[in-house]
Tab-separated table of C-alpha atoms and ligand atoms in Angstrom:
chain	number	residue	atom	x	y	z
A	271	MET	CA	0.000	0.000	0.000
A	272	ASN	CA	1.269	3.467	-0.895
A	273	VAL	CA	1.122	6.141	1.798
A	274	LEU	CA	1.533	9.920	1.771
A	275	LEU	CA	2.841	11.481	4.985
A	276	ILE	CA	2.336	15.225	5.465
A	277	GLY	CA	4.727	17.191	7.677
A	278	SER	CA	8.375	18.041	8.211
A	279	GLY	CA	9.128	17.673	11.906
A	280	ALA	CA	10.858	15.052	14.023
A	281	ARG	CA	7.320	13.822	14.745
A	282	GLU	CA	6.915	12.936	11.070
A	283	HIS	CA	10.436	11.451	10.921
A	284	ALA	CA	9.459	9.123	13.777
A	285	LEU	CA	6.199	8.229	11.987
A	286	ALA	CA	8.107	7.574	8.726
A	287	TRP	CA	10.637	5.389	10.552
A	288	LYS	CA	7.847	3.319	12.085
A	289	LEU	CA	5.691	3.134	8.938
A	290	ALA	CA	8.744	1.972	6.963
A	291	GLN	CA	8.908	-1.146	9.176
A	292	SER	CA	5.474	-2.312	8.062
A	293	PRO	CA	5.370	-5.314	5.722
A	294	MET	CA	2.175	-3.784	4.291
A	295	LEU	CA	3.962	-0.660	3.046
A	296	GLY	CA	4.472	-0.214	-0.690
A	297	LYS	CA	5.829	3.213	-1.346
A	298	LEU	CA	6.051	5.983	1.243
A	299	PHE	CA	5.848	9.558	-0.041
A	300	ALA	CA	6.372	12.571	2.205
A	301	THR	CA	5.782	16.299	1.814
A	302	PRO	CA	7.483	18.652	2.539
A	303	GLY	CA	9.651	16.178	4.509
A	304	ASN	CA	13.230	16.734	5.659
A	305	PRO	CA	16.590	14.953	5.144
A	306	GLY	CA	15.803	12.464	7.936
A	307	ILE	CA	12.398	11.554	6.513
A	308	ALA	CA	14.147	11.135	3.139
A	309	GLN	CA	15.900	8.048	4.582
A	310	HIS	CA	12.504	6.293	4.573
A	311	ALA	CA	10.371	8.106	2.010
A	312	GLU	CA	10.418	9.735	-1.377
A	313	ILE	CA	10.161	13.476	-0.802
A	314	VAL	CA	7.612	15.147	-3.049
A	315	ALA	CA	6.629	18.797	-3.411
A	316	ILE	CA	2.906	19.117	-2.750
A	317	ASP	CA	1.307	22.038	-0.983
A	318	PRO	CA	-1.223	20.557	1.493
A	319	ARG	CA	-3.171	23.837	1.282
A	320	ASP	CA	-3.842	22.851	-2.332
A	321	HIS	CA	-6.443	20.145	-1.711
A	322	ARG	CA	-7.059	19.539	-5.419
A	323	GLY	CA	-3.306	19.116	-6.053
A	324	THR	CA	-3.010	16.708	-3.125
A	325	VAL	CA	-5.912	14.631	-4.434
A	326	ASP	CA	-4.374	14.572	-7.939
A	327	PHE	CA	-1.031	13.395	-6.572
A	328	CYS	CA	-2.688	10.595	-4.596
A	329	LEU	CA	-4.724	9.451	-7.604
A	330	LYS	CA	-1.670	9.431	-9.906
A	331	ASN	CA	0.520	7.587	-7.439
A	332	SER	CA	-2.030	5.056	-6.158
A	333	VAL	CA	-1.814	6.431	-2.627
A	334	GLU	CA	-4.440	4.793	-0.423
A	335	LEU	CA	-3.686	6.294	2.989
A	336	ILE	CA	-2.765	9.881	3.825
A	337	VAL	CA	-1.269	10.539	7.261
A	338	ILE	CA	-1.625	14.176	8.328
A	339	GLY	CA	1.012	15.053	10.955
A	340	PRO	CA	0.489	18.740	11.844
A	341	GLU	CA	-2.678	20.569	12.920
A	342	ALA	CA	-2.940	23.259	10.234
A	343	PRO	CA	-4.078	20.974	7.348
A	344	LEU	CA	-6.536	19.227	9.716
A	345	VAL	CA	-8.139	22.484	10.818
A	346	ASP	CA	-8.133	23.549	7.168
A	347	GLY	CA	-10.323	20.556	6.219
A	348	LEU	CA	-7.833	18.589	4.101
A	349	GLY	CA	-9.141	15.391	5.710
A	350	ASP	CA	-12.737	16.133	4.639
A	351	ASN	CA	-11.778	16.635	1.003
A	352	LEU	CA	-9.574	13.543	0.848
A	353	ARG	CA	-12.289	11.423	2.467
A	354	THR	CA	-14.862	12.759	0.033
A	355	MET	CA	-12.614	11.512	-2.764
A	356	GLY	CA	-12.554	8.038	-1.225
A	357	PHE	CA	-9.110	8.024	0.382
A	358	CYS	CA	-8.283	6.647	3.815
A	359	VAL	CA	-7.061	9.440	6.058
A	360	PHE	CA	-5.322	9.333	9.431
A	361	GLY	CA	-6.406	12.544	11.148
A	362	PRO	CA	-9.777	14.113	11.931
A	363	ASN	CA	-12.044	16.196	9.727
A	364	LYS	CA	-12.327	19.960	10.059
A	365	LEU	CA	-15.138	20.100	12.598
A	366	PRO	CA	-13.758	17.579	15.108
A	367	ALA	CA	-10.287	19.157	14.634
A	368	GLN	CA	-11.837	22.237	16.263
A	369	LEU	CA	-10.914	20.469	19.508
A	370	GLU	CA	-7.483	21.934	18.751
A	371	GLY	CA	-8.497	24.784	16.436
A	372	SER	CA	-10.730	26.604	18.888
A	373	LYS	CA	-10.249	26.726	22.645
A	374	SER	CA	-13.821	27.969	23.163
A	375	PHE	CA	-15.197	25.050	21.104
A	376	THR	CA	-13.471	22.651	23.490
A	377	LYS	CA	-14.402	24.561	26.633
A	378	ASP	CA	-18.080	24.726	25.593
A	379	LEU	CA	-18.082	20.996	24.811
A	380	CYS	CA	-16.538	20.274	28.231
A	381	ALA	CA	-19.137	22.465	29.940
A	382	ARG	CA	-22.021	20.710	28.165
A	383	HIS	CA	-20.735	17.242	29.051
A	384	ASN	CA	-19.343	17.815	32.539
A	385	ILE	CA	-15.765	17.154	31.482
A	386	PRO	CA	-13.317	18.391	34.128
A	387	THR	CA	-11.450	21.510	32.957
A	388	ALA	CA	-10.575	24.946	34.356
A	389	ARG	CA	-13.500	27.363	34.866
A	390	TYR	CA	-13.582	29.843	31.978
A	391	ALA	CA	-15.166	32.806	30.257
A	392	LYS	CA	-14.963	33.711	26.586
A	393	ALA	CA	-15.114	37.112	24.984
A	394	SER	CA	-14.816	38.392	21.457
A	395	ASP	CA	-14.448	42.058	22.248
A	396	ARG	CA	-12.096	43.935	24.470
A	397	LEU	CA	-14.715	45.456	26.754
A	398	ALA	CA	-16.404	42.145	27.521
A	399	ALA	CA	-13.011	40.521	28.111
A	400	GLU	CA	-11.991	43.220	30.578
A	401	ALA	CA	-15.267	42.813	32.463
A	402	ALA	CA	-14.770	39.042	32.611
A	403	LEU	CA	-11.366	39.438	34.305
A	404	GLU	CA	-13.288	40.415	37.469
A	405	ASP	CA	-14.544	36.859	37.873
A	406	PHE	CA	-11.072	35.310	38.159
A	407	ALA	CA	-8.509	35.298	40.950
A	408	LEU	CA	-4.817	35.840	40.217
A	409	PRO	CA	-2.897	34.281	38.631
A	410	MET	CA	-5.257	33.758	35.709
A	411	VAL	CA	-4.709	32.369	32.237
A	412	ILE	CA	-5.544	34.285	29.061
A	413	LYS	CA	-5.619	32.399	25.772
A	414	ALA	CA	-6.073	33.337	22.134
A	415	ASP	CA	-9.073	31.274	21.001
A	416	GLY	CA	-7.660	30.132	17.647
A	417	LEU	CA	-4.520	28.317	16.454
A	418	ALA	CA	-1.433	30.263	17.548
A	419	ALA	CA	1.371	27.724	17.002
A	420	GLY	CA	1.460	26.935	20.723
A	421	LYS	CA	2.175	30.561	21.636
A	422	GLY	CA	-1.210	32.086	22.418
A	423	VAL	CA	-1.254	31.456	26.192
A	424	ILE	CA	-0.369	34.138	28.747
A	425	ILE	CA	-0.338	33.511	32.495
A	426	ALA	CA	-1.056	36.824	34.192
A	427	GLY	CA	0.225	37.225	37.763
A	428	THR	CA	-1.172	40.752	38.239
A	429	GLY	CA	-4.159	42.750	37.038
A	430	GLU	CA	-1.806	44.877	34.890
A	431	GLU	CA	-0.435	41.762	33.214
A	432	ALA	CA	-3.971	40.580	32.489
A	433	ILE	CA	-4.837	43.918	30.865
A	434	ALA	CA	-1.554	43.849	28.925
A	435	ALA	CA	-2.404	40.327	27.698
A	436	LEU	CA	-5.756	41.557	26.387
A	437	ASP	CA	-3.970	44.494	24.731
A	438	ILE	CA	-1.659	42.084	22.891
A	439	MET	CA	-4.470	39.747	21.809
A	440	PHE	CA	-6.938	42.386	20.653
A	441	ALA	CA	-4.173	44.301	18.859
A	442	GLY	CA	-3.603	41.201	16.726
A	443	GLY	CA	-0.449	40.007	18.518
A	444	PHE	CA	-1.462	36.419	17.714
A	445	GLY	CA	-3.111	37.281	14.422
A	446	SER	CA	-6.724	36.289	13.943
A	447	ALA	CA	-6.285	33.607	16.652
A	448	GLY	CA	-6.649	36.395	19.232
A	449	ALA	CA	-9.794	37.974	17.800
A	450	SER	CA	-11.575	36.187	20.596
A	451	VAL	CA	-10.112	35.080	23.907
A	452	VAL	CA	-10.707	32.539	26.641
A	453	ILE	CA	-9.950	33.496	30.250
A	454	GLU	CA	-9.352	30.606	32.627
A	455	GLU	CA	-8.764	29.921	36.273
A	456	PHE	CA	-5.176	28.849	36.971
A	457	LEU	CA	-4.817	25.160	37.814
A	458	THR	CA	-2.018	23.728	39.923
A	459	GLY	CA	-0.503	20.279	39.723
A	460	GLU	CA	1.816	18.318	37.470
A	461	GLU	CA	1.200	18.227	33.712
A	462	ALA	CA	1.101	15.035	31.657
A	463	SER	CA	0.056	14.064	28.147
A	464	PHE	CA	-2.293	11.208	27.356
A	465	PHE	CA	-3.061	9.804	23.906
A	466	ALA	CA	-6.094	7.931	22.655
A	467	LEU	CA	-6.698	6.377	19.279
A	468	THR	CA	-10.241	6.449	17.960
A	469	ASP	CA	-12.210	5.796	14.794
A	470	GLY	CA	-15.125	7.786	16.179
A	471	GLU	CA	-16.657	4.864	18.014
A	472	THR	CA	-14.006	2.586	19.460
A	473	VAL	CA	-11.520	4.388	21.703
A	474	VAL	CA	-8.263	2.838	22.921
A	475	PRO	CA	-5.483	4.287	25.057
A	476	PHE	CA	-2.315	4.975	23.094
A	477	GLY	CA	0.264	5.781	25.755
A	478	SER	CA	1.326	8.623	27.998
A	479	ALA	CA	4.250	11.031	28.015
A	480	GLN	CA	5.601	14.097	29.715
A	481	ASP	CA	6.871	17.057	27.723
A	482	HIS	CA	9.398	19.713	28.839
A	483	LYS	CA	7.962	22.960	27.537
A	484	ARG	CA	10.396	25.544	28.955
A	485	VAL	CA	13.595	26.243	27.083
A	486	GLY	CA	15.976	26.021	30.059
A	487	ASP	CA	17.128	23.429	32.593
A	488	GLY	CA	14.956	23.212	35.698
A	489	ASP	CA	11.925	24.313	33.650
A	490	THR	CA	13.073	27.926	33.333
A	491	GLY	CA	12.801	30.487	30.541
A	492	PRO	CA	10.175	30.915	27.834
A	493	ASN	CA	7.821	28.237	26.553
A	494	THR	CA	8.775	26.274	23.453
A	495	GLY	CA	7.113	23.615	21.313
A	496	GLY	CA	8.810	21.068	23.596
A	497	MET	CA	12.499	20.506	24.444
A	498	GLY	CA	12.244	16.823	25.296
A	499	ALA	CA	9.889	14.112	26.469
A	500	TYR	CA	9.705	10.651	27.907
A	501	SER	CA	7.144	7.870	27.905
A	502	PRO	CA	5.428	6.401	29.846
A	503	ALA	CA	4.705	9.087	32.444
A	504	SER	CA	4.406	6.942	35.575
A	505	ILE	CA	2.567	9.773	37.354
A	506	LEU	CA	-0.401	8.751	35.187
A	507	THR	CA	-1.085	5.556	37.110
A	508	PRO	CA	-3.439	2.950	35.603
A	509	ALA	CA	-6.177	4.246	37.939
A	510	LEU	CA	-5.673	7.826	36.737
A	511	GLU	CA	-5.584	6.693	33.096
A	512	GLN	CA	-8.902	4.982	33.643
A	513	ARG	CA	-10.347	8.231	35.001
A	514	VAL	CA	-8.971	10.174	32.022
A	515	MET	CA	-10.601	7.692	29.642
A	516	ASP	CA	-13.940	7.667	31.500
A	517	GLU	CA	-14.249	11.337	32.521
A	518	ILE	CA	-12.495	13.151	29.662
A	519	ILE	CA	-11.757	11.159	26.490
A	520	ARG	CA	-14.854	8.959	26.081
A	521	PRO	CA	-17.405	11.720	26.766
A	522	THR	CA	-15.605	13.922	24.196
A	523	ILE	CA	-15.599	11.258	21.490
A	524	ARG	CA	-19.232	10.398	22.225
A	525	ALA	CA	-20.283	14.064	22.083
A	526	LEU	CA	-18.715	14.506	18.644
A	527	ALA	CA	-20.235	11.282	17.323
A	528	ASP	CA	-23.662	12.331	18.661
A	529	ARG	CA	-23.521	15.607	16.764
A	530	GLY	CA	-22.738	13.751	13.547
A	531	SER	CA	-19.052	14.665	13.260
A	532	PRO	CA	-17.119	11.723	14.634
A	533	TYR	CA	-13.446	12.156	15.477
A	534	SER	CA	-11.053	9.809	13.683
A	535	GLY	CA	-7.324	9.765	14.437
A	536	ILE	CA	-5.177	10.346	17.477
A	537	LEU	CA	-6.493	12.564	20.253
A	538	TYR	CA	-3.860	14.140	22.481
A	539	ALA	CA	-5.023	15.401	25.857
A	540	GLY	CA	-2.816	17.846	27.770
A	541	LEU	CA	-3.753	17.282	31.409
A	542	MET	CA	-3.192	18.935	34.753
A	543	LEU	CA	-3.145	16.365	37.533
A	544	THR	CA	-4.798	18.417	40.254
A	545	GLU	CA	-5.652	17.453	43.829
A	546	ASP	CA	-9.176	16.716	42.635
A	547	GLY	CA	-8.052	14.531	39.759
A	548	PRO	CA	-7.132	14.986	36.090
A	549	SER	CA	-8.330	18.194	34.443
A	550	LEU	CA	-8.153	18.943	30.723
A	551	ILE	CA	-5.851	21.833	29.782
A	552	GLU	CA	-6.108	21.414	26.043
A	553	TYR	CA	-6.708	18.965	23.234
A	554	ASN	CA	-4.551	18.506	20.157
A	555	ALA	CA	-5.910	16.764	17.071
A	556	ARG	CA	-2.557	15.134	16.243
A	557	PHE	CA	0.457	13.469	17.811
A	558	GLY	CA	2.616	15.692	20.002
A	559	ASP	CA	6.097	16.704	19.003
A	560	PRO	CA	8.335	15.499	20.697
A	561	GLU	CA	5.892	13.081	22.395
A	562	CYS	CA	5.373	11.129	19.168
A	563	GLN	CA	9.053	10.215	19.007
A	564	VAL	CA	8.947	8.450	22.375
A	565	LEU	CA	5.624	6.737	21.647
A	566	MET	CA	6.957	5.353	18.354
A	567	MET	CA	10.081	4.041	20.114
A	568	ARG	CA	7.851	2.005	22.452
A	569	LEU	CA	5.108	0.902	20.058
A	570	GLU	CA	5.393	-2.834	19.392
A	571	ASP	CA	2.699	-3.198	16.729
A	572	ASP	CA	2.503	-2.320	13.058
A	573	LEU	CA	1.763	1.424	12.839
A	574	LEU	CA	0.431	1.189	9.295
A	575	GLU	CA	-2.047	-1.522	10.268
A	576	ILE	CA	-3.189	0.581	13.257
A	577	MET	CA	-3.569	3.763	11.197
A	578	LEU	CA	-5.454	1.972	8.458
A	579	ALA	CA	-7.853	0.322	10.914
A	580	THR	CA	-8.453	3.737	12.490
A	581	ALA	CA	-9.089	5.383	9.127
A	582	LYS	CA	-11.447	2.589	8.036
A	583	GLY	CA	-13.480	2.590	11.254
A	584	LYS	CA	-12.275	-0.906	12.166
A	585	LEU	CA	-10.410	-0.241	15.375
A	586	GLY	CA	-12.934	-2.413	17.218
A	587	SER	CA	-11.712	-5.532	15.439
A	588	MET	CA	-8.043	-4.895	16.272
A	589	PRO	CA	-6.201	-6.037	19.385
A	590	THR	CA	-5.325	-3.164	21.747
A	591	PRO	CA	-1.989	-1.629	20.666
A	592	ARG	CA	0.959	-2.871	22.699
A	593	PHE	CA	3.824	-0.768	24.036
A	594	SER	CA	7.139	-1.934	25.452
A	595	ASP	CA	7.636	-1.651	29.221
A	596	ASP	CA	10.858	0.192	28.437
A	597	VAL	CA	11.083	3.920	28.956
A	598	ALA	CA	11.818	6.007	25.867
A	599	LEU	CA	13.318	9.466	26.197
A	600	THR	CA	14.036	12.153	23.622
A	601	VAL	CA	16.269	15.220	23.866
A	602	VAL	CA	15.590	18.058	21.443
A	603	MET	CA	18.624	19.870	20.025
A	604	ALA	CA	17.577	23.365	18.996
A	605	ALA	CA	19.317	26.110	17.060
A	606	ASN	CA	20.704	29.068	19.020
A	607	GLY	CA	18.038	31.733	19.307
A	608	TYR	CA	15.102	29.332	19.694
A	609	PRO	CA	12.287	29.896	20.692
A	610	GLY	CA	13.035	33.292	19.150
A	611	PRO	CA	14.283	33.498	15.549
A	612	PRO	CA	16.766	30.610	15.181
A	613	GLU	CA	20.223	30.770	13.649
A	614	ARG	CA	20.049	28.879	10.362
A	615	GLY	CA	22.776	27.061	8.460
A	616	GLY	CA	24.706	25.776	11.506
A	617	ARG	CA	26.712	22.709	10.479
A	618	ILE	CA	25.981	19.399	12.206
A	619	ASP	CA	28.574	16.594	12.352
A	620	GLY	CA	28.799	13.292	14.167
A	621	LEU	CA	25.345	11.935	13.292
A	622	GLU	CA	26.798	8.534	12.279
A	623	VAL	CA	28.760	8.243	15.535
A	624	ALA	CA	25.615	9.185	17.499
A	625	ALA	CA	23.673	6.401	15.791
A	626	GLU	CA	26.246	3.855	17.007
A	627	SER	CA	25.370	4.644	20.630
A	628	GLY	CA	22.006	2.913	20.196
A	629	ALA	CA	19.935	6.100	19.990
A	630	LEU	CA	17.902	7.247	17.001
A	631	VAL	CA	18.353	10.774	15.743
A	632	PHE	CA	15.101	12.097	14.296
A	633	HIS	CA	15.429	15.181	12.112
A	634	ALA	CA	13.230	18.274	12.467
A	635	GLY	CA	14.553	21.594	11.083
A	636	THR	CA	17.485	20.280	9.052
A	637	ALA	CA	18.586	20.778	5.461
A	638	GLU	CA	21.372	19.496	3.246
A	639	ALA	CA	23.981	21.987	2.095
A	640	GLY	CA	27.162	21.070	0.273
A	641	GLY	CA	26.992	17.437	1.362
A	642	SER	CA	26.515	18.318	5.051
A	643	ILE	CA	23.491	18.492	7.301
A	644	VAL	CA	22.809	22.010	8.573
A	645	SER	CA	20.169	23.550	10.831
A	646	ASP	CA	17.134	25.019	9.119
A	647	GLY	CA	14.612	25.699	11.858
A	648	GLY	CA	14.138	26.163	15.608
A	649	ARG	CA	13.998	22.581	16.783
A	650	VAL	CA	16.601	20.708	14.752
A	651	LEU	CA	17.056	17.135	16.028
A	652	ALA	CA	15.285	14.827	18.477
A	653	VAL	CA	17.796	12.362	19.918
A	654	THR	CA	15.759	9.407	21.130
A	655	ALA	CA	16.689	6.328	23.151
A	656	ARG	CA	15.107	3.414	24.995
A	657	GLY	CA	16.126	1.849	28.293
A	658	SER	CA	14.864	-0.280	31.147
A	659	SER	CA	14.432	2.919	33.217
A	660	ALA	CA	14.245	6.663	32.609
A	661	LYS	CA	17.809	6.944	33.886
A	662	ALA	CA	19.078	4.298	31.438
A	663	ALA	CA	17.252	5.869	28.482
A	664	GLN	CA	18.538	9.295	29.509
A	665	LYS	CA	22.122	8.012	29.635
A	666	THR	CA	21.944	6.590	26.106
A	667	ALA	CA	20.233	9.684	24.724
A	668	TYR	CA	22.817	12.078	26.169
A	669	ALA	CA	25.710	9.846	25.017
A	670	ALA	CA	24.343	10.308	21.496
A	671	VAL	CA	23.814	14.050	22.036
A	672	ASP	CA	27.447	14.339	23.136
A	673	ALA	CA	28.583	12.601	19.951
A	674	ILE	CA	26.849	15.258	17.857
A	675	ASP	CA	28.882	18.313	16.949
A	676	PHE	CA	26.445	21.212	16.503
A	677	PRO	CA	28.195	24.377	17.705
A	678	ALA	CA	25.264	26.610	16.698
A	679	GLY	CA	22.805	24.564	18.771
A	680	PHE	CA	21.897	23.719	22.359
A	681	CYS	CA	19.760	21.329	24.381
A	682	ARG	CA	18.462	20.895	27.913
A	683	ARG	CA	20.596	18.587	30.069
A	684	ASP	CA	17.814	17.462	32.421
A	685	ILE	CA	15.178	15.791	30.244
A	686	GLY	CA	13.325	13.189	32.322
A	687	TRP	CA	14.209	14.766	35.670
A	688	ARG	CA	10.753	14.410	37.213
A	689	GLU	CA	10.563	10.731	36.362
A	690	ILE	CA	14.104	10.081	37.586
A	691	MET	CA	13.392	11.909	40.871
A	692	ARG	CA	10.192	9.887	41.247
A	693	SER	CA	12.046	6.622	40.845
A	694	GLY	CA	14.464	7.692	43.592
A	695	GLY	CA	17.399	8.695	41.388
A	696	GLU	CA	19.290	11.952	41.308
A	697	LYS	CA	18.559	14.248	38.386
B	188	LIG	P1	-1.746	25.274	26.050
B	188	LIG	O1	-1.179	25.951	24.829
B	188	LIG	O2	-3.214	25.424	26.230
B	188	LIG	O3	-1.208	23.887	26.226
B	188	LIG	O4	-1.073	26.026	27.265
B	188	LIG	C1	0.317	26.127	27.381
B	188	LIG	C2	0.728	25.931	28.808
B	188	LIG	O5	0.129	26.907	29.626
B	188	LIG	C3	0.267	24.601	29.395
B	188	LIG	O6	1.113	23.560	29.072
B	188	LIG	C4	0.265	24.930	30.851
B	188	LIG	O7	1.581	24.856	31.382
B	188	LIG	C5	-0.172	26.356	30.905
B	188	LIG	N1	-1.626	26.437	31.145
B	188	LIG	C6	-2.608	26.495	30.219
B	188	LIG	N2	-3.818	26.551	30.814
B	188	LIG	C7	-3.587	26.553	32.145
B	188	LIG	C8	-4.435	26.616	33.293
B	188	LIG	N3	-5.763	26.743	33.201
B	188	LIG	N4	-3.838	26.574	34.518
B	188	LIG	C9	-2.500	26.492	34.636
B	188	LIG	N5	-1.652	26.443	33.594
B	188	LIG	C10	-2.184	26.467	32.357
B	189	LIG	N1	4.771	19.089	22.573
B	189	LIG	C1	3.569	19.802	22.557
B	189	LIG	C2	2.798	19.692	21.316
B	189	LIG	O1	3.095	18.939	20.410
B	189	LIG	O2	1.795	20.389	21.218
């Protein structure tokens, strides 16, 4: 079977690596791809915003399954158009992708179905937003309603900061994403990510992970797309996972099915584990990056078979996906400047030596220049390893990181610290 994979991050490199192991795979195409994905796929130039062009490519090249990695094409309705043309698609349609595309869509759905989440108010004009601030204690959380590439969240510690946040949003600081805002109560606890696979009816757990969102060691500095992750997150005990499935995931999937727009694909729940139990912070309509890398390292089944069953609505006839008991851990190497404008063109050496250490180096923002690999984005590599414990996986991952010569880049040195502390080790 021929497959088209859309995306260019280390998430898509990990998906390509796993799909390439399937005996069912014919040809794997990827767009826009990157030099790492090119090790497993033929890179093709298709613009996923051009739905007609994407359909034409798939028809000409006998593609049967399209795997949509990032959120933008999902929210843009690429899935709907491909499905209409009879293709199998891994990733939800436009309306259910609103779980990621619109914070107020998700909050309203949670309110209607008693799904635990932070108390909120929404406002689409400045005056109403300012009035709504009165109902929240400090700190409070102010979010751009629409897609803002993970950047549209401001935690305001003072009234002035809250007003300043509204100023930024209503002045277009996050583009049209901030034309309406959601104001939320601030939740305390530890964050964890939980994944569920669903064809709209059957829902199965698909692993847990913990991301490291801040740029600096000890969780300091500005937020990023994620500087590292590990899986599983043992803080999500089986009992807590059961609660997440029963109180958050299943009611969401049922609500969407009941309104005639079933969700098909992977659903990623960002959770706050509060004293009262798990509370939903946000949904994503796709795999996380870098969480996907660690999930793929642990997945023991055929990813293509799983994705196809999901796309065809046949998840119910599949055995539950199996994951290794090993811990997987990934360290993101970013270009200097990230999460601000990154330095591009920094030369990267030592990738072959790193691979000998037993880790896998997934590419994100890389390019080829003059026979070398150079940086071409903010997050550049995701160095990923497996081990019998978080400590063991961390050791292998950092041995590989240390073999990589990337003078124009940096990484955190403490990925996995919470898990290692929990298991009694030193960070
Ligand atoms: P989001 O883009 O919605 O994932 O938010 C980014 C980050 O902001 C989350 O990972 C949390 O660390 C933090 N955050 C978002 N909402 C809340 C909330 N209601 N209470 C506390 N922290 C939050
Ligand atoms: N790592 C966070 C995300 O993919 O949204």
